[in-house]
Amino acid sequence: MQMSGQKPMGEADRSAIKRSMLEIIGLSHQLSFDLEQSESYDQIDIVERVVGCCYKVLAQIINAEKFEKLDSYYPEKINLGSLLEDLVAICRSKLRGTNITITCDCEDDIAVVADVGGLVASVMNLIVNAAQNVSTEDGVIKVRAERLSESAMVYVSDNGYGVEAEDLSQLTEPGDHVGGLAVVKKFCEKSGTSLLISADYCGFMASFRLPLAPPDSMELRSWRANVMNGTFSDVNIYLSKLDELQ
């Protein structure tokens, strides 16, 4: 709650908090490793609770930022296949300490029009959600895109535990967890489409539609460098969430 006379939290303030939270998480992981070597399991539990609190703070900040940014929707022409492959590649690298398999199946030259920041956040949310839903021993996450006549469909599915039918609607409500689908839902609404989700005992699937870009309408951007060099700082936040699965 904001106290009387306090200024609203600005972007610089939130960035500073995110950096601090990530530093605490990194130090906590190192401390957990040291405690594990000395078999101090009670202390490890406390450290894990601290990490969990940090992730909740990060999630609240990220979700608030994404909701604000999606109020201003800036569509650009994007190479969908390249972007999805890059996001899957960095997530696959992060999941190397598990037996979770993540694949990407998409044509290289599907050009769509979308807000790139919103699209990146949506795909990362769906991947994190899937990673949390599968077993670290034999989990499978599939990211796929296909070209239709006037649009492209993006699918993210897993072979996880599924979700009870009555809980599906809660996934798209704002919350304090990275991996929730409220941001994805808002991105889809801003894109003029809707988020479709289904889940049963053999897995979960989310999909949404994006408009194809008219030929030669604007410069085609792959955003490869932006994803790989951390320009999208939120990508690093989502990746840090995958550390919990190691």
PDB file of C-alpha atoms in Angstrom:
ATOM      1  CA  MET A   1       0.000   0.000   0.000  1.00  0.00           C
ATOM      2  CA  GLN A   2       1.303   3.463  -0.878  1.00  0.00           C
ATOM      3  CA  MET A   3       1.541   5.770   2.164  1.00  0.00           C
ATOM      4  CA  SER A   4       0.334   9.369   2.079  1.00  0.00           C
ATOM      5  CA  GLY A   5       2.981  11.689   0.665  1.00  0.00           C
ATOM      6  CA  GLN A   6       4.974   8.872  -0.950  1.00  0.00           C
ATOM      7  CA  LYS A   7       5.863   9.116  -4.608  1.00  0.00           C
ATOM      8  CA  PRO A   8       4.705   6.260  -6.863  1.00  0.00           C
ATOM      9  CA  MET A   9       7.413   3.691  -7.510  1.00  0.00           C
ATOM     10  CA  GLY A  10       9.231   4.630 -10.693  1.00  0.00           C
ATOM     11  CA  GLU A  11      10.952   2.457 -13.286  1.00  0.00           C
ATOM     12  CA  ALA A  12      14.390   3.081 -11.763  1.00  0.00           C
ATOM     13  CA  ASP A  13      13.106   2.060  -8.333  1.00  0.00           C
ATOM     14  CA  ARG A  14      11.625  -1.160  -9.663  1.00  0.00           C
ATOM     15  CA  SER A  15      14.798  -1.967 -11.597  1.00  0.00           C
ATOM     16  CA  ALA A  16      16.855  -1.494  -8.442  1.00  0.00           C
ATOM     17  CA  ILE A  17      14.532  -3.793  -6.489  1.00  0.00           C
ATOM     18  CA  LYS A  18      14.699  -6.446  -9.215  1.00  0.00           C
ATOM     19  CA  ARG A  19      18.507  -6.332  -9.243  1.00  0.00           C
ATOM     20  CA  SER A  20      18.590  -6.651  -5.456  1.00  0.00           C
ATOM     21  CA  MET A  21      16.150  -9.558  -5.462  1.00  0.00           C
ATOM     22  CA  LEU A  22      18.180 -11.388  -8.112  1.00  0.00           C
ATOM     23  CA  GLU A  23      21.362 -10.828  -6.118  1.00  0.00           C
ATOM     24  CA  ILE A  24      19.698 -12.223  -2.984  1.00  0.00           C
ATOM     25  CA  ILE A  25      18.475 -15.239  -4.963  1.00  0.00           C
ATOM     26  CA  GLY A  26      21.943 -15.875  -6.374  1.00  0.00           C
ATOM     27  CA  LEU A  27      23.579 -15.649  -2.954  1.00  0.00           C
ATOM     28  CA  SER A  28      20.859 -17.863  -1.475  1.00  0.00           C
ATOM     29  CA  HIS A  29      21.481 -20.584  -4.040  1.00  0.00           C
ATOM     30  CA  GLN A  30      25.182 -20.524  -3.185  1.00  0.00           C
ATOM     31  CA  LEU A  31      24.366 -20.642   0.526  1.00  0.00           C
ATOM     32  CA  SER A  32      22.015 -23.587  -0.035  1.00  0.00           C
ATOM     33  CA  PHE A  33      24.805 -25.463  -1.807  1.00  0.00           C
ATOM     34  CA  ASP A  34      27.229 -24.807   1.072  1.00  0.00           C
ATOM     35  CA  LEU A  35      24.633 -25.851   3.662  1.00  0.00           C
ATOM     36  CA  GLU A  36      23.881 -29.016   1.731  1.00  0.00           C
ATOM     37  CA  GLN A  37      27.537 -29.993   1.903  1.00  0.00           C
ATOM     38  CA  SER A  38      27.378 -29.698   5.696  1.00  0.00           C
ATOM     39  CA  GLU A  39      23.964 -31.417   5.816  1.00  0.00           C
ATOM     40  CA  SER A  40      22.364 -28.405   7.528  1.00  0.00           C
ATOM     41  CA  TYR A  41      18.925 -29.205   6.156  1.00  0.00           C
ATOM     42  CA  ASP A  42      16.923 -27.058   8.601  1.00  0.00           C
ATOM     43  CA  GLN A  43      18.834 -23.983   7.476  1.00  0.00           C
ATOM     44  CA  ILE A  44      18.354 -24.951   3.827  1.00  0.00           C
ATOM     45  CA  ASP A  45      14.592 -24.857   4.357  1.00  0.00           C
ATOM     46  CA  ILE A  46      14.842 -21.303   5.692  1.00  0.00           C
ATOM     47  CA  VAL A  47      16.964 -20.213   2.723  1.00  0.00           C
ATOM     48  CA  GLU A  48      14.448 -21.725   0.306  1.00  0.00           C
ATOM     49  CA  ARG A  49      11.662 -19.773   1.981  1.00  0.00           C
ATOM     50  CA  VAL A  50      13.680 -16.570   1.532  1.00  0.00           C
ATOM     51  CA  VAL A  51      14.136 -17.382  -2.162  1.00  0.00           C
ATOM     52  CA  GLY A  52      10.414 -18.029  -2.500  1.00  0.00           C
ATOM     53  CA  CYS A  53       9.617 -14.622  -1.015  1.00  0.00           C
ATOM     54  CA  CYS A  54      12.055 -12.964  -3.430  1.00  0.00           C
ATOM     55  CA  TYR A  55      10.398 -14.658  -6.394  1.00  0.00           C
ATOM     56  CA  LYS A  56       6.988 -13.416  -5.241  1.00  0.00           C
ATOM     57  CA  VAL A  57       8.277  -9.830  -5.071  1.00  0.00           C
ATOM     58  CA  LEU A  58       9.809 -10.179  -8.537  1.00  0.00           C
ATOM     59  CA  ALA A  59       6.611 -11.659  -9.917  1.00  0.00           C
ATOM     60  CA  GLN A  60       4.483  -8.828  -8.569  1.00  0.00           C
ATOM     61  CA  ILE A  61       6.814  -6.225 -10.076  1.00  0.00           C
ATOM     62  CA  ILE A  62       7.040  -7.974 -13.445  1.00  0.00           C
ATOM     63  CA  ASN A  63       3.311  -8.535 -13.738  1.00  0.00           C
ATOM     64  CA  ALA A  64       2.588  -4.907 -12.816  1.00  0.00           C
ATOM     65  CA  GLU A  65       5.128  -3.662 -15.364  1.00  0.00           C
ATOM     66  CA  LYS A  66       3.806  -5.899 -18.112  1.00  0.00           C
ATOM     67  CA  PHE A  67       0.227  -4.841 -17.510  1.00  0.00           C
ATOM     68  CA  GLU A  68       1.297  -1.197 -17.712  1.00  0.00           C
ATOM     69  CA  LYS A  69       3.354  -1.708 -20.862  1.00  0.00           C
ATOM     70  CA  LEU A  70       0.567  -3.608 -22.603  1.00  0.00           C
ATOM     71  CA  ASP A  71      -1.689  -0.588 -22.142  1.00  0.00           C
ATOM     72  CA  SER A  72       0.523   0.885 -24.864  1.00  0.00           C
ATOM     73  CA  TYR A  73       0.580  -1.733 -27.599  1.00  0.00           C
ATOM     74  CA  TYR A  74       3.232  -1.156 -30.288  1.00  0.00           C
ATOM     75  CA  PRO A  75       2.889  -3.725 -33.086  1.00  0.00           C
ATOM     76  CA  GLU A  76       5.934  -4.490 -35.209  1.00  0.00           C
ATOM     77  CA  LYS A  77       6.750  -6.983 -37.920  1.00  0.00           C
ATOM     78  CA  ILE A  78       8.466  -9.932 -36.236  1.00  0.00           C
ATOM     79  CA  ASN A  79      10.116 -13.116 -37.467  1.00  0.00           C
ATOM     80  CA  LEU A  80       8.051 -15.449 -35.288  1.00  0.00           C
ATOM     81  CA  GLY A  81      10.094 -18.587 -35.943  1.00  0.00           C
ATOM     82  CA  SER A  82      13.395 -16.946 -35.076  1.00  0.00           C
ATOM     83  CA  LEU A  83      12.025 -15.414 -31.898  1.00  0.00           C
ATOM     84  CA  LEU A  84      10.487 -18.669 -30.656  1.00  0.00           C
ATOM     85  CA  GLU A  85      13.648 -20.636 -31.431  1.00  0.00           C
ATOM     86  CA  ASP A  86      15.772 -18.140 -29.498  1.00  0.00           C
ATOM     87  CA  LEU A  87      13.506 -18.225 -26.454  1.00  0.00           C
ATOM     88  CA  VAL A  88      13.382 -22.022 -26.478  1.00  0.00           C
ATOM     89  CA  ALA A  89      17.168 -22.204 -26.861  1.00  0.00           C
ATOM     90  CA  ILE A  90      17.888 -20.123 -23.771  1.00  0.00           C
ATOM     91  CA  CYS A  91      15.245 -22.005 -21.752  1.00  0.00           C
ATOM     92  CA  ARG A  92      16.703 -25.333 -22.892  1.00  0.00           C
ATOM     93  CA  SER A  93      20.124 -24.196 -21.704  1.00  0.00           C
ATOM     94  CA  LYS A  94      18.668 -23.224 -18.339  1.00  0.00           C
ATOM     95  CA  LEU A  95      16.983 -26.621 -17.938  1.00  0.00           C
ATOM     96  CA  ARG A  96      20.141 -28.653 -18.608  1.00  0.00           C
ATOM     97  CA  GLY A  97      20.262 -29.761 -14.977  1.00  0.00           C
ATOM     98  CA  THR A  98      16.914 -31.538 -15.378  1.00  0.00           C
ATOM     99  CA  ASN A  99      15.533 -34.225 -17.679  1.00  0.00           C
ATOM    100  CA  ILE A 100      12.943 -31.832 -19.093  1.00  0.00           C
ATOM    101  CA  THR A 101      12.926 -31.810 -22.893  1.00  0.00           C
ATOM    102  CA  ILE A 102      11.828 -28.628 -24.666  1.00  0.00           C
ATOM    103  CA  THR A 103      11.385 -28.494 -28.439  1.00  0.00           C
ATOM    104  CA  CYS A 104      10.474 -25.857 -31.005  1.00  0.00           C
ATOM    105  CA  ASP A 105       8.725 -26.556 -34.295  1.00  0.00           C
ATOM    106  CA  CYS A 106       8.189 -23.483 -36.435  1.00  0.00           C
ATOM    107  CA  GLU A 107       8.834 -22.354 -39.984  1.00  0.00           C
ATOM    108  CA  ASP A 108      11.677 -19.871 -40.275  1.00  0.00           C
ATOM    109  CA  ASP A 109       9.861 -17.223 -42.279  1.00  0.00           C
ATOM    110  CA  ILE A 110       6.518 -16.659 -40.544  1.00  0.00           C
ATOM    111  CA  ALA A 111       6.215 -12.870 -40.317  1.00  0.00           C
ATOM    112  CA  VAL A 112       3.614 -11.632 -37.845  1.00  0.00           C
ATOM    113  CA  VAL A 113       2.593  -8.261 -36.461  1.00  0.00           C
ATOM    114  CA  ALA A 114       2.673  -7.984 -32.662  1.00  0.00           C
ATOM    115  CA  ASP A 115       4.084  -6.075 -29.714  1.00  0.00           C
ATOM    116  CA  VAL A 116       7.449  -7.778 -29.307  1.00  0.00           C
ATOM    117  CA  GLY A 117       7.776  -7.151 -25.566  1.00  0.00           C
ATOM    118  CA  GLY A 118       4.314  -8.557 -24.944  1.00  0.00           C
ATOM    119  CA  LEU A 119       4.997 -11.559 -27.159  1.00  0.00           C
ATOM    120  CA  VAL A 120       8.283 -12.355 -25.398  1.00  0.00           C
ATOM    121  CA  ALA A 121       6.647 -12.080 -21.966  1.00  0.00           C
ATOM    122  CA  SER A 122       3.730 -14.260 -23.072  1.00  0.00           C
ATOM    123  CA  VAL A 123       5.876 -17.062 -24.474  1.00  0.00           C
ATOM    124  CA  MET A 124       8.179 -17.022 -21.441  1.00  0.00           C
ATOM    125  CA  ASN A 125       5.168 -17.123 -19.103  1.00  0.00           C
ATOM    126  CA  LEU A 126       3.813 -20.148 -20.943  1.00  0.00           C
ATOM    127  CA  ILE A 127       7.168 -21.952 -20.886  1.00  0.00           C
ATOM    128  CA  VAL A 128       7.647 -21.302 -17.153  1.00  0.00           C
ATOM    129  CA  ASN A 129       4.087 -22.455 -16.499  1.00  0.00           C
ATOM    130  CA  ALA A 130       4.763 -25.646 -18.460  1.00  0.00           C
ATOM    131  CA  ALA A 131       8.108 -26.267 -16.726  1.00  0.00           C
ATOM    132  CA  GLN A 132       6.393 -26.046 -13.352  1.00  0.00           C
ATOM    133  CA  ASN A 133       3.687 -28.444 -14.526  1.00  0.00           C
ATOM    134  CA  VAL A 134       5.915 -31.311 -15.679  1.00  0.00           C
ATOM    135  CA  SER A 135       8.152 -33.832 -13.952  1.00  0.00           C
ATOM    136  CA  THR A 136      11.845 -32.933 -13.872  1.00  0.00           C
ATOM    137  CA  GLU A 137      12.550 -36.592 -14.680  1.00  0.00           C
ATOM    138  CA  ASP A 138      10.656 -36.993 -17.959  1.00  0.00           C
ATOM    139  CA  GLY A 139       8.907 -33.698 -18.690  1.00  0.00           C
ATOM    140  CA  VAL A 140       8.257 -32.644 -22.282  1.00  0.00           C
ATOM    141  CA  ILE A 141       7.439 -29.090 -23.389  1.00  0.00           C
ATOM    142  CA  LYS A 142       6.572 -28.362 -27.011  1.00  0.00           C
ATOM    143  CA  VAL A 143       6.528 -24.889 -28.546  1.00  0.00           C
ATOM    144  CA  ARG A 144       5.007 -24.838 -32.007  1.00  0.00           C
ATOM    145  CA  ALA A 145       3.762 -22.321 -34.548  1.00  0.00           C
ATOM    146  CA  GLU A 146       1.912 -22.867 -37.788  1.00  0.00           C
ATOM    147  CA  ARG A 147       0.939 -20.554 -40.596  1.00  0.00           C
ATOM    148  CA  LEU A 148      -2.737 -20.313 -41.512  1.00  0.00           C
ATOM    149  CA  SER A 149      -4.279 -18.350 -44.366  1.00  0.00           C
ATOM    150  CA  GLU A 150      -4.331 -14.954 -42.631  1.00  0.00           C
ATOM    151  CA  SER A 151      -2.781 -15.654 -39.251  1.00  0.00           C
ATOM    152  CA  ALA A 152      -0.333 -17.813 -37.331  1.00  0.00           C
ATOM    153  CA  MET A 153      -1.129 -20.023 -34.350  1.00  0.00           C
ATOM    154  CA  VAL A 154       1.292 -20.370 -31.442  1.00  0.00           C
ATOM    155  CA  TYR A 155       1.014 -23.442 -29.208  1.00  0.00           C
ATOM    156  CA  VAL A 156       2.778 -24.304 -25.955  1.00  0.00           C
ATOM    157  CA  SER A 157       1.969 -27.747 -24.561  1.00  0.00           C
ATOM    158  CA  ASP A 158       3.357 -30.143 -21.975  1.00  0.00           C
ATOM    159  CA  ASN A 159       2.915 -33.699 -20.718  1.00  0.00           C
ATOM    160  CA  GLY A 160       2.469 -32.612 -17.119  1.00  0.00           C
ATOM    161  CA  TYR A 161      -0.089 -33.113 -14.440  1.00  0.00           C
ATOM    162  CA  GLY A 162      -2.807 -30.998 -16.006  1.00  0.00           C
ATOM    163  CA  VAL A 163      -5.188 -28.679 -14.211  1.00  0.00           C
ATOM    164  CA  GLU A 164      -8.635 -29.328 -12.811  1.00  0.00           C
ATOM    165  CA  ALA A 165     -11.365 -27.810 -14.990  1.00  0.00           C
ATOM    166  CA  GLU A 166     -12.597 -25.547 -12.194  1.00  0.00           C
ATOM    167  CA  ASP A 167      -9.072 -24.137 -11.740  1.00  0.00           C
ATOM    168  CA  LEU A 168      -8.488 -23.196 -15.388  1.00  0.00           C
ATOM    169  CA  SER A 169     -10.090 -19.756 -15.103  1.00  0.00           C
ATOM    170  CA  GLN A 170      -7.879 -18.884 -12.127  1.00  0.00           C
ATOM    171  CA  LEU A 171      -4.772 -19.268 -14.274  1.00  0.00           C
ATOM    172  CA  THR A 172      -5.656 -16.122 -16.209  1.00  0.00           C
ATOM    173  CA  GLU A 173      -6.331 -13.978 -13.148  1.00  0.00           C
ATOM    174  CA  PRO A 174      -3.644 -11.550 -11.922  1.00  0.00           C
ATOM    175  CA  GLY A 175      -1.517 -13.021  -9.152  1.00  0.00           C
ATOM    176  CA  ASP A 176       1.865 -12.970  -7.463  1.00  0.00           C
ATOM    177  CA  HIS A 177       3.419 -15.776  -9.464  1.00  0.00           C
ATOM    178  CA  VAL A 178       5.569 -15.732 -12.580  1.00  0.00           C
ATOM    179  CA  GLY A 179       4.121 -18.362 -14.845  1.00  0.00           C
ATOM    180  CA  GLY A 180       0.554 -17.208 -14.399  1.00  0.00           C
ATOM    181  CA  LEU A 181      -1.292 -16.462 -17.602  1.00  0.00           C
ATOM    182  CA  ALA A 182      -2.900 -13.083 -16.849  1.00  0.00           C
ATOM    183  CA  VAL A 183      -0.251 -11.227 -18.865  1.00  0.00           C
ATOM    184  CA  VAL A 184      -0.724 -13.649 -21.776  1.00  0.00           C
ATOM    185  CA  LYS A 185      -4.475 -13.083 -21.686  1.00  0.00           C
ATOM    186  CA  LYS A 186      -4.051  -9.306 -21.801  1.00  0.00           C
ATOM    187  CA  PHE A 187      -1.494  -9.559 -24.617  1.00  0.00           C
ATOM    188  CA  CYS A 188      -3.963 -11.621 -26.630  1.00  0.00           C
ATOM    189  CA  GLU A 189      -6.741  -9.114 -26.009  1.00  0.00           C
ATOM    190  CA  LYS A 190      -4.486  -6.282 -27.189  1.00  0.00           C
ATOM    191  CA  SER A 191      -3.634  -8.367 -30.264  1.00  0.00           C
ATOM    192  CA  GLY A 192      -7.330  -8.702 -31.085  1.00  0.00           C
ATOM    193  CA  THR A 193      -7.423 -12.412 -30.330  1.00  0.00           C
ATOM    194  CA  SER A 194      -7.973 -14.665 -27.319  1.00  0.00           C
ATOM    195  CA  LEU A 195      -6.009 -17.158 -25.242  1.00  0.00           C
ATOM    196  CA  LEU A 196      -7.229 -20.740 -25.544  1.00  0.00           C
ATOM    197  CA  ILE A 197      -6.294 -23.156 -22.761  1.00  0.00           C
ATOM    198  CA  SER A 198      -7.082 -26.780 -22.119  1.00  0.00           C
ATOM    199  CA  ALA A 199      -5.802 -29.255 -19.562  1.00  0.00           C
ATOM    200  CA  ASP A 200      -6.458 -32.804 -18.498  1.00  0.00           C
ATOM    201  CA  TYR A 201      -4.664 -35.664 -16.783  1.00  0.00           C
ATOM    202  CA  CYS A 202      -2.149 -35.946 -19.633  1.00  0.00           C
ATOM    203  CA  GLY A 203      -1.025 -32.353 -19.952  1.00  0.00           C
ATOM    204  CA  PHE A 204      -1.756 -28.706 -20.614  1.00  0.00           C
ATOM    205  CA  MET A 205      -1.983 -26.675 -23.826  1.00  0.00           C
ATOM    206  CA  ALA A 206      -2.224 -22.942 -24.413  1.00  0.00           C
ATOM    207  CA  SER A 207      -2.583 -21.349 -27.828  1.00  0.00           C
ATOM    208  CA  PHE A 208      -3.215 -17.973 -29.384  1.00  0.00           C
ATOM    209  CA  ARG A 209      -3.438 -16.436 -32.837  1.00  0.00           C
ATOM    210  CA  LEU A 210      -1.348 -13.622 -34.334  1.00  0.00           C
ATOM    211  CA  PRO A 211      -2.045 -11.722 -37.575  1.00  0.00           C
ATOM    212  CA  LEU A 212       0.324 -12.343 -40.458  1.00  0.00           C
ATOM    213  CA  ALA A 213       2.232  -9.297 -41.648  1.00  0.00           C
ATOM    214  CA  PRO A 214       1.326  -8.001 -45.116  1.00  0.00           C
ATOM    215  CA  PRO A 215       4.158  -8.598 -47.610  1.00  0.00           C
ATOM    216  CA  ASP A 216       6.779  -5.841 -47.518  1.00  0.00           C
ATOM    217  CA  SER A 217       4.710  -3.904 -44.992  1.00  0.00           C
ATOM    218  CA  MET A 218       7.679  -2.979 -42.795  1.00  0.00           C
ATOM    219  CA  GLU A 219      11.160  -4.115 -41.874  1.00  0.00           C
ATOM    220  CA  LEU A 220      11.298  -7.702 -40.644  1.00  0.00           C
ATOM    221  CA  ARG A 221      13.099  -7.961 -37.310  1.00  0.00           C
ATOM    222  CA  SER A 222      14.307 -11.184 -35.748  1.00  0.00           C
ATOM    223  CA  TRP A 223      15.170  -9.683 -32.328  1.00  0.00           C
ATOM    224  CA  ARG A 224      17.799 -12.421 -31.931  1.00  0.00           C
ATOM    225  CA  ALA A 225      20.426 -10.071 -30.497  1.00  0.00           C
ATOM    226  CA  ASN A 226      17.915  -8.480 -28.124  1.00  0.00           C
ATOM    227  CA  VAL A 227      16.928 -11.837 -26.668  1.00  0.00           C
ATOM    228  CA  MET A 228      20.432 -13.227 -26.405  1.00  0.00           C
ATOM    229  CA  ASN A 229      22.154 -10.170 -24.923  1.00  0.00           C
ATOM    230  CA  GLY A 230      19.558  -9.546 -22.226  1.00  0.00           C
ATOM    231  CA  THR A 231      17.975  -6.420 -23.713  1.00  0.00           C
ATOM    232  CA  PHE A 232      14.680  -7.928 -22.615  1.00  0.00           C
ATOM    233  CA  SER A 233      15.597  -7.963 -18.921  1.00  0.00           C
ATOM    234  CA  ASP A 234      12.380  -9.806 -18.083  1.00  0.00           C
ATOM    235  CA  VAL A 235      13.729 -12.850 -19.911  1.00  0.00           C
ATOM    236  CA  ASN A 236      16.404 -13.147 -17.233  1.00  0.00           C
ATOM    237  CA  ILE A 237      13.742 -12.970 -14.514  1.00  0.00           C
ATOM    238  CA  TYR A 238      11.786 -15.804 -16.106  1.00  0.00           C
ATOM    239  CA  LEU A 239      14.985 -17.811 -16.532  1.00  0.00           C
ATOM    240  CA  SER A 240      15.866 -17.332 -12.872  1.00  0.00           C
ATOM    241  CA  LYS A 241      12.487 -18.865 -12.012  1.00  0.00           C
ATOM    242  CA  LEU A 242      13.630 -22.049 -13.763  1.00  0.00           C
ATOM    243  CA  ASP A 243      16.497 -22.298 -11.257  1.00  0.00           C
ATOM    244  CA  GLU A 244      13.985 -23.701  -8.781  1.00  0.00           C
ATOM    245  CA  LEU A 245      13.660 -26.807 -10.950  1.00  0.00           C
ATOM    246  CA  GLN A 246      17.345 -27.761 -10.810  1.00  0.00           C
TER     247      GLN A 246
END
